[in-house]
Coordinates of C-alpha atoms in Angstrom, one line a residue:
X21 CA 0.0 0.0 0.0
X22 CA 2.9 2.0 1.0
X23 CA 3.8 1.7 -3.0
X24 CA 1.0 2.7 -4.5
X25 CA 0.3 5.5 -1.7
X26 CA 4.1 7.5 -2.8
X27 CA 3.4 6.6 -6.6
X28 CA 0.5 8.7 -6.7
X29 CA 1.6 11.7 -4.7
X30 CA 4.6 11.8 -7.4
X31 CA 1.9 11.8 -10.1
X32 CA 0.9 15.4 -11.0
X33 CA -1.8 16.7 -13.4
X34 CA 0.7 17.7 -15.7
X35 CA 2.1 13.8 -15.9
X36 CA -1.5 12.6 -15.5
X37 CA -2.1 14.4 -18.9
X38 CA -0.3 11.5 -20.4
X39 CA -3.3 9.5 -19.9
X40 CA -5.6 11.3 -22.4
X41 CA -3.8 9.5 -25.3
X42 CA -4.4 6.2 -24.0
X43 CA -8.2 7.2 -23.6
X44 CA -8.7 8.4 -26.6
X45 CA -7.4 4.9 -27.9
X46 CA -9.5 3.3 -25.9
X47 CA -12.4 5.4 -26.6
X48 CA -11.8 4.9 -30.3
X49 CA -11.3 1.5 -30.1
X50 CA -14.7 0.9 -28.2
X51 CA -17.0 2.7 -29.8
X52 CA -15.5 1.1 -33.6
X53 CA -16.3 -2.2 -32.2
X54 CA -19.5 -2.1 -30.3
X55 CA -20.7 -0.3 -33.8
X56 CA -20.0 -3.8 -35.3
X57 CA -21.1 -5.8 -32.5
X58 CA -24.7 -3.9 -32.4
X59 CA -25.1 -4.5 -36.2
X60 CA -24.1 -8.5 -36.5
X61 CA -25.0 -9.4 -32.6
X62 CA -27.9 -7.3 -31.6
X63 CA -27.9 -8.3 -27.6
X64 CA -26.3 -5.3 -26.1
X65 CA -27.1 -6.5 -22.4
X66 CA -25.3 -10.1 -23.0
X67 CA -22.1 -8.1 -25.1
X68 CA -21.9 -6.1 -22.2
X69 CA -21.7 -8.6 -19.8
X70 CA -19.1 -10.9 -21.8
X71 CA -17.0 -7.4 -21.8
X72 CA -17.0 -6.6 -18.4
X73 CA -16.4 -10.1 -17.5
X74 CA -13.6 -10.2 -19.5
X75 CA -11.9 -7.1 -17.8
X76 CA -11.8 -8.4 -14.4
X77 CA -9.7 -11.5 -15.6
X78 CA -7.9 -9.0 -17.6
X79 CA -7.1 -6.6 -14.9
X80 CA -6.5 -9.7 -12.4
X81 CA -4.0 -11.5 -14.5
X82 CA -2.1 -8.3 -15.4
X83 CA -1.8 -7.5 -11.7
X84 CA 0.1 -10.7 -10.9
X85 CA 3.3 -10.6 -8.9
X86 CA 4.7 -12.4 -11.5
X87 CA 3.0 -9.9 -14.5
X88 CA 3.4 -6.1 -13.1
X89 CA 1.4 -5.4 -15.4
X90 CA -1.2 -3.5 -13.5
X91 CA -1.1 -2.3 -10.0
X92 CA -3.2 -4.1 -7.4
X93 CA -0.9 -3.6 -4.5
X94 CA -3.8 -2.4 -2.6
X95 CA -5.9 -4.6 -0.5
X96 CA -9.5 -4.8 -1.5
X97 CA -12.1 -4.1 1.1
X98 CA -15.8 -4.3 1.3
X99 CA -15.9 -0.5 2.2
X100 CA -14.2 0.7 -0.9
X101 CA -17.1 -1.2 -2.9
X102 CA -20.4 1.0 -1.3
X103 CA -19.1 4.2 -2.9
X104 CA -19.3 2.9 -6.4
X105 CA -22.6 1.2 -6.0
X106 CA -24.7 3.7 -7.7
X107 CA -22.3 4.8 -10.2
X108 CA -21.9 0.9 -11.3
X109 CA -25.5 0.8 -11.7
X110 CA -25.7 4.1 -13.4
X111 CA -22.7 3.0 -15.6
X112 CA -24.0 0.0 -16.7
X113 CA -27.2 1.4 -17.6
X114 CA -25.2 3.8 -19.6
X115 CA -23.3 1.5 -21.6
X116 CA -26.1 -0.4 -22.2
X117 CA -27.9 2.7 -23.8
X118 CA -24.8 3.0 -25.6
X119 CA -24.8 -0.4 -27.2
X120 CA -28.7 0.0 -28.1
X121 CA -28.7 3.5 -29.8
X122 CA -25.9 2.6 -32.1
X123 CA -28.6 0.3 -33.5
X124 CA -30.4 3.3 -34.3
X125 CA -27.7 6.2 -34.9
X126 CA -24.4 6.4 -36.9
X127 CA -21.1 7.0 -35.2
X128 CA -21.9 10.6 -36.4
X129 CA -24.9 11.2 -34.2
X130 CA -23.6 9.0 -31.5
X131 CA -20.6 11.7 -31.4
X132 CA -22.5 15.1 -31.6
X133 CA -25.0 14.0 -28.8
X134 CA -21.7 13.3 -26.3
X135 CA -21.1 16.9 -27.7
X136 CA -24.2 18.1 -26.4
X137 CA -23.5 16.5 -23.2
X138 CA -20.0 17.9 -22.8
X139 CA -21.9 21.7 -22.8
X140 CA -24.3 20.5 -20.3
X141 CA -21.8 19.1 -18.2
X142 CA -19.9 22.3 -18.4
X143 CA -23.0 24.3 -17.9
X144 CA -24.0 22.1 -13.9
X145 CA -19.8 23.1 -13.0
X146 CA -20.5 26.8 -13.5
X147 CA -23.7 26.8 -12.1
X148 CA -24.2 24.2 -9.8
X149 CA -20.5 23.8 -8.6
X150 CA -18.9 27.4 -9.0
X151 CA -16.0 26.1 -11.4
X152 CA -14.5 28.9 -13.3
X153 CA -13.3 28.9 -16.8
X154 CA -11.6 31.2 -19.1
X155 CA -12.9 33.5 -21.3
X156 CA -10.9 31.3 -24.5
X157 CA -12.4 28.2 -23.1
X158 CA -15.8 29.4 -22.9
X159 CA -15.6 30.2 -26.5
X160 CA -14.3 26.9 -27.1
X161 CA -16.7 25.2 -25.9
X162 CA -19.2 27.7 -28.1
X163 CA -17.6 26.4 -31.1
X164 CA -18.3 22.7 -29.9
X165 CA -22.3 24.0 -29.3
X166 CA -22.2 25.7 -33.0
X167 CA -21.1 22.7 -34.5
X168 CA -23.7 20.4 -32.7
X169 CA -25.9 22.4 -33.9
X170 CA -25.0 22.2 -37.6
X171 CA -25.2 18.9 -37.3
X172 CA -27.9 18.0 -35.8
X173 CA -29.7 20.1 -38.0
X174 CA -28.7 18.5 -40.9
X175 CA -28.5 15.0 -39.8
X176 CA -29.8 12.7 -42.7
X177 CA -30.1 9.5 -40.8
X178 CA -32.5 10.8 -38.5
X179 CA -34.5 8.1 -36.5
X180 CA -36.8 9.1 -33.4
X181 CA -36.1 6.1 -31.7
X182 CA -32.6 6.1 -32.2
X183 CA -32.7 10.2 -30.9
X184 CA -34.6 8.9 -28.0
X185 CA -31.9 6.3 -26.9
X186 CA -28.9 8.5 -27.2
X187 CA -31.1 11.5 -25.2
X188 CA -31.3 9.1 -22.5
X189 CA -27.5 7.7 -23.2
X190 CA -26.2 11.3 -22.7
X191 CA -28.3 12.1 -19.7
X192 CA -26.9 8.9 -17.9
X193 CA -23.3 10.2 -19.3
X194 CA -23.5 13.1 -17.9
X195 CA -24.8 12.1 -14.9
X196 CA -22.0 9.3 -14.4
X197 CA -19.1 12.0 -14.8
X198 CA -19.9 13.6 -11.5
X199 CA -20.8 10.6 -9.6
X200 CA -17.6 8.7 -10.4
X201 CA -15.4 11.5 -10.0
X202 CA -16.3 11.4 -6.7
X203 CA -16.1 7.8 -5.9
X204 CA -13.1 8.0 -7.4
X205 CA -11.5 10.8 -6.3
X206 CA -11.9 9.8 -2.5
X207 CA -11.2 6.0 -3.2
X208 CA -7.9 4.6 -2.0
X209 CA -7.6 2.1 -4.2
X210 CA -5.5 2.1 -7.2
X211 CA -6.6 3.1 -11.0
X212 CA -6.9 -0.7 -11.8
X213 CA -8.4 -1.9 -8.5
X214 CA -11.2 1.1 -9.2
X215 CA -11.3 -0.4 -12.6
X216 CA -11.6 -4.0 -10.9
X217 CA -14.4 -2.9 -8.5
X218 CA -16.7 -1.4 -11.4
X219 CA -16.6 -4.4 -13.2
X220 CA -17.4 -6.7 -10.5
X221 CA -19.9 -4.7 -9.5
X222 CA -21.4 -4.2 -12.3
X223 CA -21.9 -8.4 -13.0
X224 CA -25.2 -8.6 -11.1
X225 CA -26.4 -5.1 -12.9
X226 CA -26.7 -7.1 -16.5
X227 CA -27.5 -9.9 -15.4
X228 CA -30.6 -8.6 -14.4
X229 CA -30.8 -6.5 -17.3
X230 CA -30.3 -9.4 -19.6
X231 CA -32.9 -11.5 -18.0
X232 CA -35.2 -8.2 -18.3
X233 CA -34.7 -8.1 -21.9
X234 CA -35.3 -11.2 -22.3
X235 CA -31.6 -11.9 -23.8
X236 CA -31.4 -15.3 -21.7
X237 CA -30.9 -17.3 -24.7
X238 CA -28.2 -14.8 -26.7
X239 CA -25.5 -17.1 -25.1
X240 CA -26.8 -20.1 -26.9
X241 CA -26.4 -17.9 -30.5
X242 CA -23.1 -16.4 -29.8
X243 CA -21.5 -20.2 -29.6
X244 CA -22.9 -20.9 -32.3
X245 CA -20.6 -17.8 -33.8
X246 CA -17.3 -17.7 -33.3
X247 CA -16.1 -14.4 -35.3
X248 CA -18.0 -12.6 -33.0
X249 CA -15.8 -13.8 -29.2
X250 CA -12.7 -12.0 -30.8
X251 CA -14.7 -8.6 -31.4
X252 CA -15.8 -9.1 -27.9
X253 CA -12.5 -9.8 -26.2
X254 CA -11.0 -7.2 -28.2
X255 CA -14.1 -4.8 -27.3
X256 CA -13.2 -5.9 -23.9
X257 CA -9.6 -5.3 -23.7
X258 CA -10.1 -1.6 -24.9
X259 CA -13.2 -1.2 -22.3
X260 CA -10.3 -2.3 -19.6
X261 CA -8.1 0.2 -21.2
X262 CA -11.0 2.3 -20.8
X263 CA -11.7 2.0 -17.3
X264 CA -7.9 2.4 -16.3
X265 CA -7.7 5.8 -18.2
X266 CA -11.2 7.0 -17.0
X267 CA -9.8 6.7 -13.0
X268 CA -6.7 8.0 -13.9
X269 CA -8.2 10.9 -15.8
X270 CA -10.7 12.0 -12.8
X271 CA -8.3 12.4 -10.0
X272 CA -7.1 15.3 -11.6
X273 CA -9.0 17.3 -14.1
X274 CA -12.1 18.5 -13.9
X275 CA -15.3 16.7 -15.6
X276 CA -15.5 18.9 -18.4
X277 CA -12.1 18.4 -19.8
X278 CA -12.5 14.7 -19.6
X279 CA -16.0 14.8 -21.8
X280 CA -13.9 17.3 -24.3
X281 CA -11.3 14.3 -24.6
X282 CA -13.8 12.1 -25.2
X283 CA -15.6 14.0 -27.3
X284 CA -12.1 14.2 -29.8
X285 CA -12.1 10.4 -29.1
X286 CA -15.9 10.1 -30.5
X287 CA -14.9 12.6 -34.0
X288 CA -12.4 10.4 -34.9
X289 CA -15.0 7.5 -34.9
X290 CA -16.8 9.7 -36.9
X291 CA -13.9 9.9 -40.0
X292 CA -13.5 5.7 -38.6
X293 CA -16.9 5.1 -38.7
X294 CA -17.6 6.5 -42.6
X295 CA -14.8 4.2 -43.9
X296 CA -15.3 1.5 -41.9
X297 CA -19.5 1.6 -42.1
X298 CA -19.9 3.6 -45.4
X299 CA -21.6 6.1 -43.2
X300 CA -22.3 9.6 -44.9
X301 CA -21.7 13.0 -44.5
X302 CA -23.5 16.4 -46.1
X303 CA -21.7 19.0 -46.6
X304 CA -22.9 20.8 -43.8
X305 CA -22.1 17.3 -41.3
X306 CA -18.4 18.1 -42.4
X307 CA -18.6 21.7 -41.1
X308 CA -19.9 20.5 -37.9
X309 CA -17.6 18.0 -37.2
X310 CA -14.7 20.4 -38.2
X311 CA -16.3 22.9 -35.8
X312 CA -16.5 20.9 -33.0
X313 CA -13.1 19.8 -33.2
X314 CA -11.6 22.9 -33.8
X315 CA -13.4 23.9 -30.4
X316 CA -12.1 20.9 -28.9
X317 CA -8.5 21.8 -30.1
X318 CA -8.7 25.0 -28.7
X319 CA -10.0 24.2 -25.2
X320 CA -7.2 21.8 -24.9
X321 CA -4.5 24.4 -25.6
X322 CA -6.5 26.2 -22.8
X323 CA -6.2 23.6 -20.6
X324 CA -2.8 23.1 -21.4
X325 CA -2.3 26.4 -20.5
X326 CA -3.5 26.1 -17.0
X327 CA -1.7 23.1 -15.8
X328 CA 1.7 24.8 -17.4
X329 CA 0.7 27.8 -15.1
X330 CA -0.1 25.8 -12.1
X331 CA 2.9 23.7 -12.2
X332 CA 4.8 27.1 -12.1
X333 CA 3.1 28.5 -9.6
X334 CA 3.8 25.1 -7.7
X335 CA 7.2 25.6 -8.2
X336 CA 7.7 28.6 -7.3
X337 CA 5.9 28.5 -3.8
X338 CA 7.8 25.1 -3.2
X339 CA 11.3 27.1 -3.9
X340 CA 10.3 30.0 -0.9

């Protein structure tokens, strides 16, 4: 414990910032495949299961002795399990929503709804939470609103059921980045034992949902089809990825720059996703997207910005 406990005083935001490639990765990477995976094995509940599954054995064979791959140094306890009871719940529910609207919605849509969310999520820190941002940032974050707009406007693969599940997919997204970031903020555990605990938590939460659903058979057709257990292991081993680089990402920036980085994560599915899927863009689509990323480009130079000027001011207090 002693380990982990100097590891992550060394750890600072600016280091931390290292993480955001390895999310974006993962974020990538996860949404690519749970596109295919809602399109050849429509069972989102039972894919979801088979994922998170797979990350705890992940997780726990990489954080062997003998591995070193990941850091489970820390003791598990039953008390560092109630804090992330609702946000398991609440997680699983939003990856679930996840997996169903991309049924419904291109990668496109999928991305320009999280865009919606990252402004609302910014919106509940100002108001709610009396978080501060910069002038340049505020107007990056307009540009992110502009081009959600031009999207959505102009979306050609419209579908009111598909709008409905990603309204309620970005309502649980936003409500899961202030509940974790609490749970894990003020959890002792390390980033994979956090990652460890969500996943085993989250078990009981779809299998209930799968029963719900009425999925109980999907395991009987998946045997039956092999290609699809590598696009779920690999779907799986980004999701760990996923979960490491969400925990590590929350105990030191704020919820709306983590949304922003997802929200890069989600555009490039977008330029993925119309390769990949043969989705298609108007002209106006392409101005969107280009607006939100620019927006997103520019409130990461701002945020770059800040932790450059707080590691100064660090400094300098540390040298009087």
């Amino acid at each position: 414990m002693g380990v982990s406990a100097s590891s992550a005083k060394k750890e600072t935001p600016l280091t931390a910032a290292m993480w955001f490639p390895f999310y974006l990765t993962c974020s990538v990477g996860m949404v690519l495949l749970n596109k295919t995976l809602s399109v050849n094995f429509p069972n989102p509940n039972t894919v979801l299961g088979l994922q998170n599954g797979a990350s705890v054995v992940y997780l726990y064979l990489g954080g062997l002795p003998s591995v070193g791959l990941f850091d489970l140094t820390v003791p598990f306890r039953p008390s560092q399990f109630k804090p992330f009871l609702y946000p398991t719940v609440n997680w699983v529910i939003m990856l679930a929503l996840s997996l169903k609207m991309l049924q419904y919605n291109s990668v496109a849509t999928m991305t320009m709804f999280k865009t919606l969310g990252t402004l609302l999520t910014c919106t509940i820190e100002i108001i709610y939470f009396k978080v501060s941002y910069s002038s340049k940032a505020k107007a990056s974050l307009g540009l992110l609103a502009v081009g959600s707009a031009v999207y959505a406007g102009t979306d050609v693969g419209f579908s009111p059921v598909g709008y409905f599940f990603a309204t309620l997919q970005i309502s649980s997204w936003v409500l899961q980045t202030f509940i974790e970031k609490v749970a894990t903020v003020d959890s002792e555990q390390t980033k994979a034992g956090v990652a460890v605990i969500r996943n085993l938590l989250s078990l009981p939460v779809v299998c209930a949902l799968i029963t719900v659903s009425g999925e109980v058979g999907a395991m009987s057709e998946l045997l039956k089809r092999q290609e699809i257990w590598g696009q779920v292991a690999l779907s799986s081993l980004f999701g760990c990825g996923l979960g490491l680089g969400t925990s590590a990402l929350y105990k030191y920036f704020a919820p709306t720059t983590v949304v922003v980085c997802n929200n890069v994560g989600k555009c490039i599915s977008i330029i993925l996703g119309c390769i990949l899927f043969k989705d298609t863009l108007s002209a106006l689509q392409v101005v969107g997207l280009g607006t939100s990323l620019a927006g997103s480009f520019f409130y990461g130079q701002e945020e770059k910005k800040r932790l450059e000027d707080s590691k100064r001011s660090t400094t300098g207090s540390h040298s009087k």
